Amino acid sequence: MDSEEGKAKRAAVAAGVAAAKEAQQAAASREVLVTEDIDDRLSLVLVEPNAGEEKDENIPRNLHNGVELLLKGGKADSARRLQQCVQSFFRLFELGPNSGAGKLGRACVCWSCGHCGLEGIVSEKGSSQVGVCMSCGETRTNYVQTILASGMAVPWVEASASPPESSAEKAEDADNDEDDGSLDGFDDHS
C-alpha cells in the first residue's frame, strides 16, 4: 500500500497548497489601488517627454495616466507610491508658502519605483539632461510640471529635512528679507 515516504510527500504537497492558498487570500484582502481610486489631481501634473519621446504614444501625458500605466503593467506598488508622493505635494502646497514646510524645485517621476519628487543629480544622456530619482537612483525618469486649473505653473514642493524655525526666527528673517521674487517660506532647491 502507501509507504511512509509517499504519505510524507503528499502531506508536504498538501501543506504547500494550503500555504499558497492562504497567501493568495491574504494578498487579495490587502488594499488594492484601482483606476477608480486614482486622485483626480494627478491629471494636473504633466509629464514632460524626454528628447526623442515627443511623438511616443506610450509616454503618459500626466501622472493620472502614469498611475494607470503602472497599474496596467502590474506595478501596483509603484502606482501607489506615485499617488502618495503627489498627494504629499498637494498637502504641502495647500499649506502655502508661509508654512515654512518645504523646499522648491524641479521634480521628476521615476517609472522604476514610482517616486515623484525633487530630482537628484542630473544625468547627461546624449545631448539632453535626465533627472535622477532621489529614491532609487534610476534614470528612467521624466520631468513633471504642475499646472493648476487656473493655468498657473507651480514648482514642486517637498518637506524640508530640517526642523521648522521658531516664530521668533521667522519674524527676524522677515524683517531682514528683501523681495527677491521667490516664494517666501520655501527653500529654493536648484
mmCIF file of C-alpha atoms in Angstrom, residues 1 17 31 38 40 52 54 59 73 76-77 83 86-87 109-110 128 130-131 142 147 149 152 168-170 174 180 183:
data_model
loop_
_atom_site.group_PDB
_atom_site.id
_atom_site.type_symbol
_atom_site.label_atom_id
_atom_site.label_comp_id
_atom_site.label_asym_id
_atom_site.label_seq_id
_atom_site.Cartn_x
_atom_site.Cartn_y
_atom_site.Cartn_z
ATOM 1 C CA MET A 1 0.000 0.000 0.000
ATOM 2 C CA VAL A 17 -1.017 24.093 -1.483
ATOM 3 C CA GLU A 31 -5.847 47.280 -0.106
ATOM 4 C CA ILE A 38 -6.777 57.451 -8.519
ATOM 5 C CA ASP A 40 -8.014 63.314 -9.980
ATOM 6 C CA GLY A 52 13.131 61.750 -28.668
ATOM 7 C CA GLU A 54 7.822 63.733 -28.124
ATOM 8 C CA ILE A 59 4.570 58.349 -22.717
ATOM 9 C CA GLY A 73 1.871 46.922 -16.192
ATOM 10 C CA ALA A 76 0.715 48.354 -8.203
ATOM 11 C CA ASP A 77 3.277 49.241 -5.512
ATOM 12 C CA GLN A 83 -0.040 58.657 -5.937
ATOM 13 C CA VAL A 86 1.745 63.575 -5.428
ATOM 14 C CA GLN A 87 -0.777 63.691 -2.579
ATOM 15 C CA VAL A 109 8.824 60.889 -11.836
ATOM 16 C CA CYS A 110 10.619 57.548 -11.688
ATOM 17 C CA SER A 128 19.839 66.024 -23.147
ATOM 18 C CA VAL A 130 17.601 63.365 -17.492
ATOM 19 C CA GLY A 131 16.537 63.620 -13.862
ATOM 20 C CA ASN A 142 10.645 62.218 -16.859
ATOM 21 C CA ILE A 147 -0.332 73.271 -13.904
ATOM 22 C CA ALA A 149 -6.780 74.691 -13.030
ATOM 23 C CA MET A 152 -0.627 78.785 -13.441
ATOM 24 C CA ALA A 168 10.971 84.489 16.626
ATOM 25 C CA GLU A 169 13.443 83.318 13.944
ATOM 26 C CA LYS A 170 10.779 83.662 11.242
ATOM 27 C CA ALA A 174 11.030 88.545 7.649
ATOM 28 C CA ASP A 180 13.814 88.543 -4.411
ATOM 29 C CA LEU A 183 8.087 82.164 -2.793
#
